[in-house]
Amino acid sequence: MPEELYERSLILAAEDCDPATFGAIHRFSRNDARIISKLLAHGPVLLQGGRGSGKSALLIEASRRLFPQNGNATAVGIYLSLRHLPLLRSSGKDYEAIFCRRLIDRIQEVLGQIGLEFDADPGVGSIQAAIAQLSSRLERRIVLMFDDAAHIGRETSLAEFFDIFRTLSSSTVSCKAAIYPGVTQFGTRFDVYNDATVVDVTRNEDQQGFDQQFLEVIEARFPKIKEFAPTATTLRFEEIAGFLGQSVLGNMRAFVFLCNAIMDSPEQSIGFNVLGQTLLQLTTNYYWPLLDEVSPKLGKYTPMVKPAEHIANALFQECGVSGRRFALVHREIISKLAKPFEILEYVGFITRRDVSRALKSGGRGTRYALSPCILLERLQGKRLTSELFERWRHDKDDPVEFHVKGSKLAGIGVPEPDSTAELAILDEPIEKLRKSNAYPYGLTDHMITTLREAGKLTVKDLAETPDDQLDALPSIGPAKVKRIQNVVGQAVWM
Amino acid sequence: MPSGDVHPLGRLLGGNCATGSNLSTIIEYLANTLTGLISQATLLDFGGQADPRVSILGPYLARGILELGFSILLARLDPFRVLVLRQIQQSSDFEIEVRSNCALQWRGDFLADEKVTDPWKSTRKSKDMTRALLGDYHDQVFWRPSFVNLLDGAPPGRGGQWLTELRLISPEGFAANIRSRAERVYTACSKGVHHEFVIPLSAYYDSQQVLDLLTDVVELCATLGIVMNSAIHIPFCLKTEEAFDYFESIEKEIEEMNA
């Protein structure tokens, strides 16, 4: 495979993507276009979605359509990733100072590209005034887009973040931020329903253009897959692309993994057998390891991973008996097991389709779509047949119901969050980041040896090392520095 | 006016109101006015070059659509309010140059003056029970059960992206969600209607922003319209399929405007 295509297939996070290639490998559906419109317009927006749902790509795309990247735009777009370890480890005034410094640097960087200057003292009040002045000077409103604002395992700094979010907003300055669905701590000054529009980033097969979007992603990033001959003559490629998108519940990150697995398939063709084998491969190499990968970044919620695993086993076991893709869980169970369910949504095992739906057995509950990858693993024979393909593509099966009494979920308990727990990932040895299924862009053995010799023993050591120090290490150049940044970013933030 | 000339949003909000009653006359009039405003909005040029009408007229049209849409909904939910208003406006006592205290108000008729913390207290007097369209009483006695009816009764595959997103809201949170969105968009439009800005208007009401405001007001009205048509005791409800036809055609038109 040409080097460029190989690189494209490995890029997992939009924020790691080279701006020059971003447009070439990202595709947006009609529904995405609606979300981008919201991001371009004035007004506070919180973009909510699980890991790999495409929040960063939407924010970056919106900023690309604004000034200065688009000279005709009537608003200025500033995209800022908050993936920065000191931010994660600070709170109160320290957090505010670090945040402001980064924002000033970023605005200077963006405006510097067109020869404009910007300066402010690193305090929220002075930045707010300086940005308002900038808006007046440019006769354009300003849109600030904060990516990775809310870390799933660390909520202490969120009150500060949302305070800043609110303070910076004005009649000509609007803030947008990407958050995870489990974020609930917005501080005392921020009312999430009154102070922002919450937009869910969801993709499901019922949306118009769903199949087409995944087909376009394949064409842009994995053109070789289109050369694989379908073994079943009835299979159209757009339908295959849609099925693959459906198999990962519309999650772009998992879709990239899925396509990589197909590329590596020895058969170099596409049929029910290859699709089925790939889905099973993803279950073993991606989905289940993801729970282990996520666990050390959950902080106080780490104890919730075990119950989440129990829930997953119960859901997929029960639904696997009949191959039904939907589960309807009574709201009392959801209320008791809210956090573990959120974790399962975050890692892409399940996705919510209805918050409130009537159970045949009485009461109301939440309907989830289950990952067909994991479901296939629980089916008798574990084979994807043409009949199953058709059923999953077109039939709307009744969901399997999980009632308060008698269901396998009813007996699952939830431990208390461990409020003293810190982010364990930071203390993990750097070997954790070795190139693997979980970290396909991870560190090579040679890089690990070099880093260890330089005294970089833990993920925290690596995250705290400035780029120029990494660059100065033997056999580590700018490309490897970027690779290290990316893998640390994935390990700590994603 | 033949019903075919009324915009689908007017049809969805007003329902089958062609009965010749005073109430249906009011609703038809409001639906026709709404149609006029939407027609004007579709004439604005949101593409490329700056159309000065966008920043000057856009906020006015968006607010007008929102107010008229909510007025139609209120007329069906609480006919007393608009029938009384009609009588007053027809009386010889009514003078156009004198401020009318009984006119429909954003705060009071559509959104409640204040939150009711304990709505079911037995000592509460009826005059203290807000009848605002999105107030706490209508939230509990009307919107929640109607929203549940919609969720349970929507035909499979109907409703498009708007319904997909509505399915992610709980019945308990539906009215609060609509209320906060309505309040935000109304305030954003009002600043343009009253010319509050002393900074260049076009910096705030650019094409993208005005298009977003129009999208929001139409989506809000259509959402309440489809929910109202799922209610049990409301007059003029459309058949489910017909309501969804209008709902989807409105969504499609908005999507095309945004494309």
Short mmCIF file of N, CA and C in Angstrom, two decimals, chain A residues 30-31 34 36-38 40-44 74-75 135 139-141 170-172 192-198 200 202 204 206-208 331 352-358 364 367 396, chain B residues 48 148 151-152 156 161-162 164-165 167-172 176-177 179-181 183-184 191 197 199-200 202-209 211-212 215-216 219 251-252 255-256 258:
data_model
loop_
_atom_site.label_atom_id
_atom_site.label_comp_id
_atom_site.label_asym_id
_atom_site.label_seq_id
_atom_site.Cartn_x
_atom_site.Cartn_y
_atom_site.Cartn_z
N ARG A 30 -25.54 14.58 5.43
CA ARG A 30 -26.49 15.70 5.51
C ARG A 30 -26.77 16.06 6.95
N ASN A 31 -26.82 15.04 7.80
CA ASN A 31 -27.05 15.33 9.21
C ASN A 31 -25.84 16.04 9.82
N ARG A 34 -26.01 19.66 9.16
CA ARG A 34 -26.88 20.40 10.09
C ARG A 34 -26.11 20.77 11.36
N ILE A 36 -22.87 21.04 11.64
CA ILE A 36 -21.84 22.04 11.30
C ILE A 36 -22.49 23.43 11.22
N SER A 37 -23.71 23.50 10.68
CA SER A 37 -24.40 24.80 10.62
C SER A 37 -24.57 25.38 12.02
N LYS A 38 -24.91 24.53 12.97
CA LYS A 38 -25.07 24.99 14.36
C LYS A 38 -23.74 25.51 14.90
N LEU A 40 -21.35 26.81 13.11
CA LEU A 40 -20.97 28.04 12.42
C LEU A 40 -21.77 29.24 12.91
N ALA A 41 -22.99 28.98 13.35
CA ALA A 41 -23.87 30.07 13.77
C ALA A 41 -23.46 30.58 15.16
N HIS A 42 -24.07 31.69 15.55
CA HIS A 42 -23.81 32.23 16.88
C HIS A 42 -24.56 31.39 17.91
N GLY A 43 -24.11 31.44 19.13
CA GLY A 43 -24.83 30.74 20.20
C GLY A 43 -24.01 29.59 20.74
N PRO A 44 -24.14 29.37 22.06
CA PRO A 44 -23.35 28.32 22.71
C PRO A 44 -23.86 26.92 22.36
N THR A 74 -18.05 35.27 7.45
CA THR A 74 -18.36 36.46 8.24
C THR A 74 -18.06 36.25 9.72
N ALA A 75 -17.50 35.11 10.06
CA ALA A 75 -17.11 34.86 11.45
C ALA A 75 -15.70 34.26 11.48
N SER A 135 -13.25 41.21 17.55
CA SER A 135 -14.46 41.07 16.75
C SER A 135 -14.83 42.41 16.12
N GLU A 139 -14.75 43.27 12.28
CA GLU A 139 -16.18 43.32 11.90
C GLU A 139 -16.71 41.93 11.59
N ARG A 140 -16.31 41.01 12.41
CA ARG A 140 -16.78 39.62 12.28
C ARG A 140 -17.04 39.09 13.69
N ARG A 141 -18.05 38.23 13.81
CA ARG A 141 -18.22 37.58 15.11
C ARG A 141 -17.17 36.49 15.26
N SER A 170 -20.50 36.25 24.38
CA SER A 170 -21.12 37.57 24.37
C SER A 170 -21.95 37.69 23.09
N SER A 171 -22.38 38.91 22.78
CA SER A 171 -23.23 39.06 21.60
C SER A 171 -22.47 38.79 20.32
N THR A 172 -21.16 38.86 20.35
CA THR A 172 -20.42 38.57 19.12
C THR A 172 -19.41 37.44 19.30
N VAL A 192 -26.88 23.80 31.99
CA VAL A 192 -26.64 23.19 30.68
C VAL A 192 -27.82 23.37 29.73
N TYR A 193 -29.04 23.38 30.26
CA TYR A 193 -30.19 23.47 29.37
C TYR A 193 -30.52 24.90 28.96
N ASN A 194 -30.15 25.86 29.83
CA ASN A 194 -30.46 27.24 29.49
C ASN A 194 -29.29 27.99 28.88
N ASP A 195 -28.08 27.53 29.18
CA ASP A 195 -26.92 28.28 28.72
C ASP A 195 -26.29 27.70 27.47
N ALA A 196 -26.83 26.62 26.95
CA ALA A 196 -26.25 26.06 25.73
C ALA A 196 -27.26 25.16 25.03
N THR A 197 -27.03 24.97 23.74
CA THR A 197 -27.80 23.97 23.00
C THR A 197 -26.96 22.70 22.98
N VAL A 198 -27.54 21.61 23.44
CA VAL A 198 -26.81 20.34 23.44
C VAL A 198 -27.16 19.59 22.15
N ASP A 200 -26.56 16.17 19.97
CA ASP A 200 -26.05 14.80 20.01
C ASP A 200 -25.45 14.42 18.67
N THR A 202 -24.96 11.63 16.58
CA THR A 202 -25.35 10.23 16.42
C THR A 202 -25.45 9.91 14.93
N ASN A 204 -27.13 6.79 12.66
CA ASN A 204 -27.75 5.47 12.60
C ASN A 204 -28.33 5.22 11.22
N ASP A 206 -31.02 4.64 10.00
CA ASP A 206 -32.29 5.22 9.58
C ASP A 206 -32.12 6.61 8.98
N GLN A 207 -30.94 7.21 9.20
CA GLN A 207 -30.73 8.57 8.70
C GLN A 207 -30.46 8.53 7.20
N GLN A 208 -30.96 9.56 6.54
CA GLN A 208 -30.69 9.68 5.10
C GLN A 208 -29.20 9.86 4.88
N ARG A 331 -36.67 1.48 32.93
CA ARG A 331 -35.99 2.68 33.41
C ARG A 331 -35.48 2.58 34.84
N ARG A 352 -27.88 4.58 22.38
CA ARG A 352 -29.27 4.83 22.74
C ARG A 352 -30.09 5.25 21.53
N ARG A 353 -31.25 4.67 21.36
CA ARG A 353 -32.12 5.07 20.25
C ARG A 353 -33.40 5.73 20.75
N ASP A 354 -33.93 5.26 21.87
CA ASP A 354 -35.13 5.87 22.47
C ASP A 354 -34.90 5.97 23.96
N VAL A 355 -35.12 7.16 24.49
CA VAL A 355 -35.00 7.31 25.94
C VAL A 355 -36.22 6.71 26.64
N SER A 356 -37.37 6.82 26.02
CA SER A 356 -38.58 6.35 26.69
C SER A 356 -39.46 5.58 25.71
N ARG A 357 -39.56 4.30 25.94
CA ARG A 357 -40.38 3.46 25.07
C ARG A 357 -41.15 2.46 25.94
N ALA A 358 -42.35 2.16 25.51
CA ALA A 358 -43.19 1.26 26.33
C ALA A 358 -42.70 -0.18 26.22
N ARG A 364 -41.95 1.69 31.23
CA ARG A 364 -41.22 2.27 30.11
C ARG A 364 -39.72 2.10 30.34
N ARG A 367 -34.40 2.21 24.90
CA ARG A 367 -34.07 1.22 23.87
C ARG A 367 -32.66 1.49 23.35
N LYS A 396 -36.98 -4.38 11.29
CA LYS A 396 -37.00 -3.69 12.59
C LYS A 396 -37.51 -4.69 13.62
N GLY B 48 -23.57 33.11 -0.45
CA GLY B 48 -22.42 33.98 -0.76
C GLY B 48 -22.52 35.45 -0.40
N VAL B 148 -45.61 11.25 24.94
CA VAL B 148 -45.58 9.78 25.05
C VAL B 148 -46.43 9.16 23.95
N LEU B 151 -44.40 9.26 20.79
CA LEU B 151 -43.32 8.26 20.77
C LEU B 151 -43.88 6.87 20.51
N ASP B 152 -45.01 6.58 21.13
CA ASP B 152 -45.58 5.23 21.00
C ASP B 152 -46.35 5.05 19.69
N PRO B 156 -43.38 3.32 12.10
CA PRO B 156 -41.97 3.02 11.90
C PRO B 156 -41.43 3.72 10.65
N GLN B 161 -34.99 12.96 10.81
CA GLN B 161 -33.96 13.23 11.81
C GLN B 161 -34.54 13.95 13.03
N TRP B 162 -35.53 14.81 12.80
CA TRP B 162 -36.10 15.54 13.94
C TRP B 162 -36.70 14.58 14.96
N THR B 164 -35.90 11.40 15.26
CA THR B 164 -34.78 10.62 15.81
C THR B 164 -34.19 11.35 17.03
N GLU B 165 -34.06 12.66 16.90
CA GLU B 165 -33.50 13.43 18.01
C GLU B 165 -34.50 13.58 19.16
N ARG B 167 -36.50 11.41 20.11
CA ARG B 167 -36.52 10.13 20.83
C ARG B 167 -35.43 10.06 21.90
N LEU B 168 -34.48 11.00 21.84
CA LEU B 168 -33.42 11.01 22.85
C LEU B 168 -33.77 11.93 24.03
N ILE B 169 -34.99 12.43 24.04
CA ILE B 169 -35.43 13.29 25.15
C ILE B 169 -36.47 12.52 25.96
N SER B 170 -36.41 12.66 27.26
CA SER B 170 -37.41 11.97 28.09
C SER B 170 -38.69 12.79 28.12
N PRO B 171 -39.85 12.15 28.30
CA PRO B 171 -41.10 12.92 28.38
C PRO B 171 -41.05 13.98 29.48
N GLU B 172 -40.36 13.66 30.57
CA GLU B 172 -40.28 14.62 31.69
C GLU B 172 -39.46 15.85 31.29
N ALA B 176 -39.32 21.28 29.13
CA ALA B 176 -38.19 22.11 29.59
C ALA B 176 -37.21 22.33 28.44
N ASN B 177 -36.99 21.30 27.67
CA ASN B 177 -36.08 21.40 26.54
C ASN B 177 -36.59 22.43 25.53
N ARG B 179 -38.78 24.76 26.04
CA ARG B 179 -38.86 26.08 26.69
C ARG B 179 -37.52 26.81 26.60
N SER B 180 -36.44 26.11 26.94
CA SER B 180 -35.14 26.79 26.95
C SER B 180 -34.70 27.14 25.53
N ARG B 181 -35.00 26.26 24.58
CA ARG B 181 -34.64 26.58 23.19
C ARG B 181 -35.45 27.76 22.68
N GLU B 183 -36.84 30.15 24.44
CA GLU B 183 -36.41 31.38 25.12
C GLU B 183 -35.15 31.95 24.48
N ARG B 184 -34.20 31.05 24.18
CA ARG B 184 -32.94 31.51 23.58
C ARG B 184 -33.17 32.12 22.20
N LYS B 191 -33.38 40.97 19.74
CA LYS B 191 -32.33 42.00 19.68
C LYS B 191 -32.28 42.64 18.30
N PHE B 197 -28.69 46.64 19.06
CA PHE B 197 -27.24 46.69 18.89
C PHE B 197 -26.74 48.08 18.53
N ILE B 199 -23.49 48.00 17.79
CA ILE B 199 -22.38 47.54 16.95
C ILE B 199 -22.99 47.11 15.62
N PRO B 200 -22.19 47.02 14.54
CA PRO B 200 -22.80 46.70 13.24
C PRO B 200 -23.67 45.45 13.29
N SER B 202 -24.77 43.52 11.00
CA SER B 202 -24.40 42.39 10.16
C SER B 202 -23.35 41.50 10.82
N ALA B 203 -22.62 42.05 11.83
CA ALA B 203 -21.63 41.21 12.52
C ALA B 203 -22.32 40.10 13.29
N TYR B 204 -23.51 40.38 13.76
CA TYR B 204 -24.24 39.37 14.54
C TYR B 204 -25.23 38.60 13.67
N TYR B 205 -26.06 39.34 12.93
CA TYR B 205 -27.09 38.68 12.10
C TYR B 205 -26.55 38.44 10.70
N ASP B 206 -25.50 37.64 10.60
CA ASP B 206 -25.03 37.29 9.26
C ASP B 206 -25.91 36.15 8.73
N SER B 207 -25.65 35.75 7.49
CA SER B 207 -26.52 34.75 6.84
C SER B 207 -26.62 33.48 7.67
N GLN B 208 -25.47 33.01 8.14
CA GLN B 208 -25.44 31.75 8.88
C GLN B 208 -26.30 31.81 10.12
N GLN B 209 -26.17 32.96 10.81
CA GLN B 209 -26.89 33.11 12.07
C GLN B 209 -28.40 33.22 11.84
N LEU B 211 -30.08 32.14 9.26
CA LEU B 211 -30.57 30.85 8.79
C LEU B 211 -30.76 29.89 9.97
N ASP B 212 -29.84 29.97 10.91
CA ASP B 212 -29.93 29.13 12.09
C ASP B 212 -31.16 29.50 12.94
N THR B 215 -34.19 28.24 11.12
CA THR B 215 -34.25 26.78 11.26
C THR B 215 -34.79 26.41 12.64
N ASP B 216 -34.27 27.09 13.65
CA ASP B 216 -34.69 26.79 15.03
C ASP B 216 -36.18 27.05 15.24
N GLU B 219 -38.27 24.48 13.38
CA GLU B 219 -38.18 23.15 14.00
C GLU B 219 -38.95 23.10 15.32
N GLU B 251 -39.42 19.56 7.38
CA GLU B 251 -38.02 19.23 7.65
C GLU B 251 -37.20 19.25 6.35
N LYS B 252 -37.81 18.70 5.29
CA LYS B 252 -37.11 18.65 4.01
C LYS B 252 -36.85 20.07 3.48
N GLU B 255 -34.08 21.60 5.40
CA GLU B 255 -32.80 20.97 5.03
C GLU B 255 -32.31 21.56 3.71
N GLU B 256 -33.24 21.78 2.78
CA GLU B 256 -32.84 22.34 1.48
C GLU B 256 -32.38 23.79 1.64
N ASN B 258 -30.85 24.93 4.14
CA ASN B 258 -29.52 24.88 4.77
C ASN B 258 -28.45 24.27 3.85
#
